[in-house]
CSV table of C-alpha atoms in Angstrom, one decimal:
chain,number,residue,atom,x,y,z
A,1,MET,CA,-34.3,-25.1,241.4
A,2,VAL,CA,-31.0,-25.3,239.5
A,3,LEU,CA,-30.7,-22.5,236.9
A,4,ASP,CA,-27.8,-23.8,234.8
A,5,LYS,CA,-26.8,-27.4,234.2
A,6,ASN,CA,-23.2,-26.7,233.4
A,7,THR,CA,-22.7,-24.7,236.5
A,8,ALA,CA,-24.4,-27.4,238.6
A,9,LYS,CA,-22.0,-30.1,237.2
A,10,LYS,CA,-18.9,-27.8,237.6
A,11,THR,CA,-19.9,-26.9,241.2
A,12,ALA,CA,-20.3,-30.6,242.1
A,13,GLU,CA,-17.0,-31.4,240.5
A,14,LEU,CA,-15.2,-28.7,242.5
A,15,LEU,CA,-16.8,-29.6,245.7
A,16,LEU,CA,-15.8,-33.2,245.4
A,17,GLN,CA,-12.3,-32.1,244.4
A,18,ILE,CA,-11.6,-30.4,247.7
A,19,ASN,CA,-13.6,-32.9,249.8
A,20,ALA,CA,-16.1,-30.2,250.8
A,21,ILE,CA,-18.6,-33.1,250.1
A,22,LYS,CA,-17.6,-36.3,251.7
A,23,LEU,CA,-19.3,-39.7,250.7
A,24,LYS,CA,-19.0,-42.5,253.2
A,25,PRO,CA,-21.8,-45.0,252.4
A,26,GLU,CA,-20.1,-47.7,254.6
A,27,ASN,CA,-19.4,-45.6,257.6
A,28,PRO,CA,-22.3,-43.0,257.8
A,29,PHE,CA,-22.2,-39.6,259.5
A,30,THR,CA,-24.7,-38.7,262.1
A,31,TRP,CA,-26.2,-35.2,261.6
A,32,ALA,CA,-27.3,-32.8,264.3
A,33,SER,CA,-30.9,-33.9,263.7
A,34,GLY,CA,-29.9,-37.5,264.5
A,35,TRP,CA,-30.3,-38.7,260.9
A,36,LYS,CA,-27.7,-41.2,259.8
A,37,SER,CA,-26.3,-40.1,256.4
A,38,PRO,CA,-23.7,-41.4,253.9
A,39,ILE,CA,-23.0,-37.9,252.8
A,40,TYR,CA,-21.7,-34.8,254.6
A,41,CYS,CA,-21.5,-31.4,253.0
A,42,ASP,CA,-19.2,-28.6,254.5
A,43,ASN,CA,-19.1,-25.8,252.0
A,44,ARG,CA,-17.0,-23.6,254.5
A,45,ILE,CA,-13.9,-25.3,253.2
A,46,LEU,CA,-14.1,-23.7,249.8
A,47,LEU,CA,-13.2,-20.4,251.4
A,48,SER,CA,-9.7,-21.9,251.8
A,49,TYR,CA,-9.3,-22.3,248.0
A,50,PRO,CA,-9.1,-19.0,246.1
A,51,ILE,CA,-9.7,-20.3,242.6
A,52,ILE,CA,-12.8,-22.3,243.7
A,53,ARG,CA,-14.2,-19.6,246.0
A,54,ASN,CA,-13.9,-17.1,243.2
A,55,TYR,CA,-15.7,-19.4,240.8
A,56,ILE,CA,-18.6,-19.9,243.3
A,57,ARG,CA,-18.6,-16.2,244.0
A,58,ASP,CA,-18.8,-15.2,240.3
A,59,GLU,CA,-21.5,-17.7,239.6
A,60,MET,CA,-23.6,-16.6,242.5
A,61,ALA,CA,-23.2,-13.0,241.6
A,62,LYS,CA,-24.2,-13.7,238.0
A,63,GLN,CA,-27.3,-15.7,239.1
A,64,VAL,CA,-28.4,-13.0,241.5
A,65,GLU,CA,-28.4,-10.5,238.6
A,66,GLN,CA,-30.0,-13.0,236.2
A,67,LEU,CA,-32.8,-13.8,238.7
A,68,TYR,CA,-33.4,-10.6,240.6
A,69,GLY,CA,-31.4,-7.8,239.0
A,70,LYS,CA,-29.6,-5.6,241.5
A,71,PRO,CA,-31.1,-5.8,245.0
A,72,ASP,CA,-30.4,-3.1,247.7
A,73,CYS,CA,-28.5,-5.6,249.8
A,74,ILE,CA,-27.1,-9.1,249.9
A,75,VAL,CA,-27.8,-11.1,253.1
A,76,GLY,CA,-25.7,-14.1,254.4
A,77,VAL,CA,-27.1,-16.7,256.8
A,78,ALA,CA,-24.9,-17.3,259.8
A,79,THR,CA,-22.5,-18.9,260.1
A,80,GLY,CA,-21.9,-20.9,257.0
A,81,ALA,CA,-22.9,-18.2,254.4
A,82,ILE,CA,-21.2,-15.2,255.9
A,83,GLY,CA,-18.0,-15.7,254.0
A,84,ILE,CA,-19.5,-16.4,250.6
A,85,GLY,CA,-22.3,-13.9,251.1
A,86,ALA,CA,-19.8,-11.1,251.8
A,87,LEU,CA,-17.8,-12.1,248.7
A,88,VAL,CA,-20.9,-12.0,246.5
A,89,ALA,CA,-21.9,-8.6,247.8
A,90,ASP,CA,-18.4,-7.3,247.2
A,91,LYS,CA,-18.5,-8.7,243.6
A,92,LEU,CA,-21.9,-6.8,243.0
A,93,ASN,CA,-20.6,-3.7,244.9
A,94,LEU,CA,-23.6,-4.1,247.3
A,95,PRO,CA,-24.0,-3.6,251.0
A,96,PHE,CA,-23.9,-6.8,253.1
A,97,VAL,CA,-25.6,-7.9,256.4
A,98,TYR,CA,-25.9,-11.3,258.0
A,99,VAL,CA,-28.6,-12.9,260.0
A,100,ARG,CA,-27.9,-14.9,263.3
A,101,PRO,CA,-30.1,-17.9,264.2
A,102,GLU,CA,-31.4,-15.9,267.1
A,103,PRO,CA,-30.9,-12.4,268.7
A,104,LYS,CA,-27.7,-12.0,270.7
A,105,SER,CA,-28.3,-12.3,274.5
A,106,HIS,CA,-26.2,-9.2,275.3
A,107,GLY,CA,-25.3,-5.9,273.9
A,108,ARG,CA,-27.8,-4.5,271.3
A,109,GLN,CA,-29.3,-7.9,271.1
A,110,ASN,CA,-29.2,-7.9,267.3
A,111,GLN,CA,-30.3,-10.8,265.1
A,112,ILE,CA,-29.5,-8.9,261.9
A,113,GLU,CA,-26.0,-7.6,261.9
A,114,GLY,CA,-25.3,-4.6,259.6
A,115,HIS,CA,-27.4,-1.7,258.3
A,116,LEU,CA,-30.6,-2.6,256.6
A,117,GLU,CA,-33.7,-0.4,256.2
A,118,ALA,CA,-37.4,-1.5,256.1
A,119,HIS,CA,-38.6,-2.1,252.5
A,120,GLN,CA,-35.2,-2.5,251.0
A,121,THR,CA,-34.9,-5.5,248.6
A,122,VAL,CA,-32.6,-8.3,249.6
A,123,VAL,CA,-31.3,-11.6,248.2
A,124,VAL,CA,-30.4,-14.2,250.9
A,125,ILE,CA,-27.3,-16.2,250.3
A,126,GLU,CA,-27.0,-19.7,251.9
A,127,ASP,CA,-24.3,-22.4,251.7
A,128,LEU,CA,-26.4,-25.5,252.1
A,129,ILE,CA,-30.1,-26.4,252.1
A,130,SER,CA,-31.2,-29.5,254.0
A,131,THR,CA,-34.7,-29.1,255.5
A,132,GLY,CA,-34.5,-25.3,255.0
A,133,LYS,CA,-35.6,-24.5,258.5
A,134,SER,CA,-32.6,-22.6,259.6
A,135,SER,CA,-32.5,-20.7,256.2
A,136,LEU,CA,-36.1,-19.7,256.5
A,137,ASN,CA,-35.6,-18.6,260.1
A,138,ALA,CA,-33.4,-15.9,258.6
A,139,VAL,CA,-36.1,-15.0,256.1
A,140,ASP,CA,-38.6,-14.6,258.9
A,141,ALA,CA,-36.2,-12.3,260.8
A,142,LEU,CA,-35.8,-10.1,257.6
A,143,ARG,CA,-39.6,-9.8,257.0
A,144,ALA,CA,-40.1,-9.0,260.6
A,145,ILE,CA,-38.3,-5.6,259.9
A,146,ASP,CA,-40.2,-5.3,256.6
A,147,ALA,CA,-37.4,-6.2,254.3
A,148,ASN,CA,-38.4,-7.3,250.8
A,149,VAL,CA,-37.0,-10.8,250.3
A,150,LYS,CA,-36.7,-11.4,246.7
A,151,GLY,CA,-35.4,-14.9,247.0
A,152,MET,CA,-32.6,-17.2,248.2
A,153,LEU,CA,-29.6,-18.5,246.3
A,154,ALA,CA,-27.6,-21.4,247.9
A,155,ILE,CA,-24.5,-23.3,246.8
A,156,PHE,CA,-26.0,-26.8,247.2
A,157,THR,CA,-29.2,-28.6,248.2
A,158,TYR,CA,-30.0,-32.2,249.1
A,159,GLY,CA,-33.4,-31.6,247.4
A,160,PHE,CA,-35.6,-33.1,250.2
A,161,GLU,CA,-39.3,-32.7,249.6
A,162,THR,CA,-39.7,-31.4,253.1
A,163,ALA,CA,-37.5,-28.4,252.1
A,164,ALA,CA,-39.5,-27.7,249.0
A,165,ASN,CA,-42.6,-27.8,251.2
A,166,ASN,CA,-41.0,-25.5,253.8
A,167,PHE,CA,-40.0,-22.9,251.2
A,168,LYS,CA,-43.5,-23.0,249.5
A,169,GLU,CA,-45.2,-22.6,253.0
A,170,LYS,CA,-43.0,-19.4,253.5
A,171,ASN,CA,-43.6,-18.2,249.9
A,172,THR,CA,-39.9,-18.0,249.3
A,173,GLU,CA,-38.2,-18.7,246.0
A,174,LEU,CA,-35.1,-20.9,246.1
A,175,HIS,CA,-32.4,-21.4,243.6
A,176,THR,CA,-29.2,-23.4,244.0
A,177,LEU,CA,-25.9,-23.7,242.0
A,178,SER,CA,-25.9,-27.5,242.4
A,179,SER,CA,-27.9,-30.2,243.8
A,180,TYR,CA,-27.8,-33.9,245.1
A,181,GLU,CA,-28.7,-35.2,241.6
A,182,TYR,CA,-25.8,-33.5,240.0
A,183,LEU,CA,-23.5,-34.5,242.7
A,184,ILE,CA,-24.3,-38.2,242.4
A,185,GLU,CA,-24.0,-37.9,238.6
A,186,GLN,CA,-20.6,-36.4,238.8
A,187,ALA,CA,-19.4,-38.8,241.4
A,188,SER,CA,-20.5,-41.7,239.3
A,189,ASP,CA,-19.1,-40.3,236.0
A,190,THR,CA,-15.6,-39.7,237.7
A,191,GLY,CA,-15.5,-42.9,239.6
A,192,TYR,CA,-15.6,-41.1,242.9
A,193,VAL,CA,-18.0,-43.8,244.1
A,194,LYS,CA,-18.5,-47.4,243.1
A,195,ASP,CA,-21.7,-48.8,241.7
A,196,GLU,CA,-22.7,-50.5,245.1
A,197,GLN,CA,-22.1,-47.2,246.9
A,198,LEU,CA,-24.2,-45.4,244.4
A,199,VAL,CA,-27.1,-47.6,245.2
A,200,THR,CA,-26.7,-46.8,248.9
A,201,LEU,CA,-26.6,-43.1,248.1
A,202,MET,CA,-29.8,-43.2,246.0
A,203,GLU,CA,-31.6,-45.3,248.7
A,204,TRP,CA,-30.7,-42.9,251.4
A,205,ARG,CA,-32.1,-40.0,249.3
A,206,LYS,CA,-35.5,-41.7,249.1
A,207,ASP,CA,-36.2,-41.5,252.9
A,208,PRO,CA,-33.2,-40.0,254.8
A,209,SER,CA,-35.0,-39.7,258.2
A,210,LYS,CA,-35.5,-43.5,258.3
A,211,TRP,CA,-32.4,-44.7,256.5
A,212,THR,CA,-30.0,-47.1,258.3
A,213,ASN,CA,-26.8,-48.6,256.9
A,214,LYS,CA,-27.4,-52.4,257.0
């Protein structure tokens, strides 16, 4: 769920401005899942732009407090949300840990890196939500040590129904700064995409797993 419309539009504008979100309806990307997609989102790039990363940091920190007050700890999901998660924790003057996709195969074999105690309240920071499976894997790891997961806040979501179902199944609240709908609106309003490209982007969104560029 997007909390603030103005923030959603501004976030979409900034991500398009630095090409963190690339739109290529005529020459689709191939995701790791094998899906063909006219859009690719790489929010890691925003860390290279101080003004933009600070805007995202400030908005995320503000929304964490609006939604959950002050948790005991901020958690980033590796690897994409380690940077922004640490910035949000610093802004809020809170401890920070991050969660790996799986435990390390050597050393202490940690999956959660940093100091976190059972029953502490945490808010999870993520950069991008597609199906939500990798994000919810981090939630499972936190709950396995009895952390109290208040919710998750991400920069951007594609808004897939499967993601909504996955979060509901795990009883995990999700909010995002922006979403696919706001992105497309911003791209259209600014002439970032042409009308025929817009049609392609909307068609893909209806059933991304079966979409092909004809």
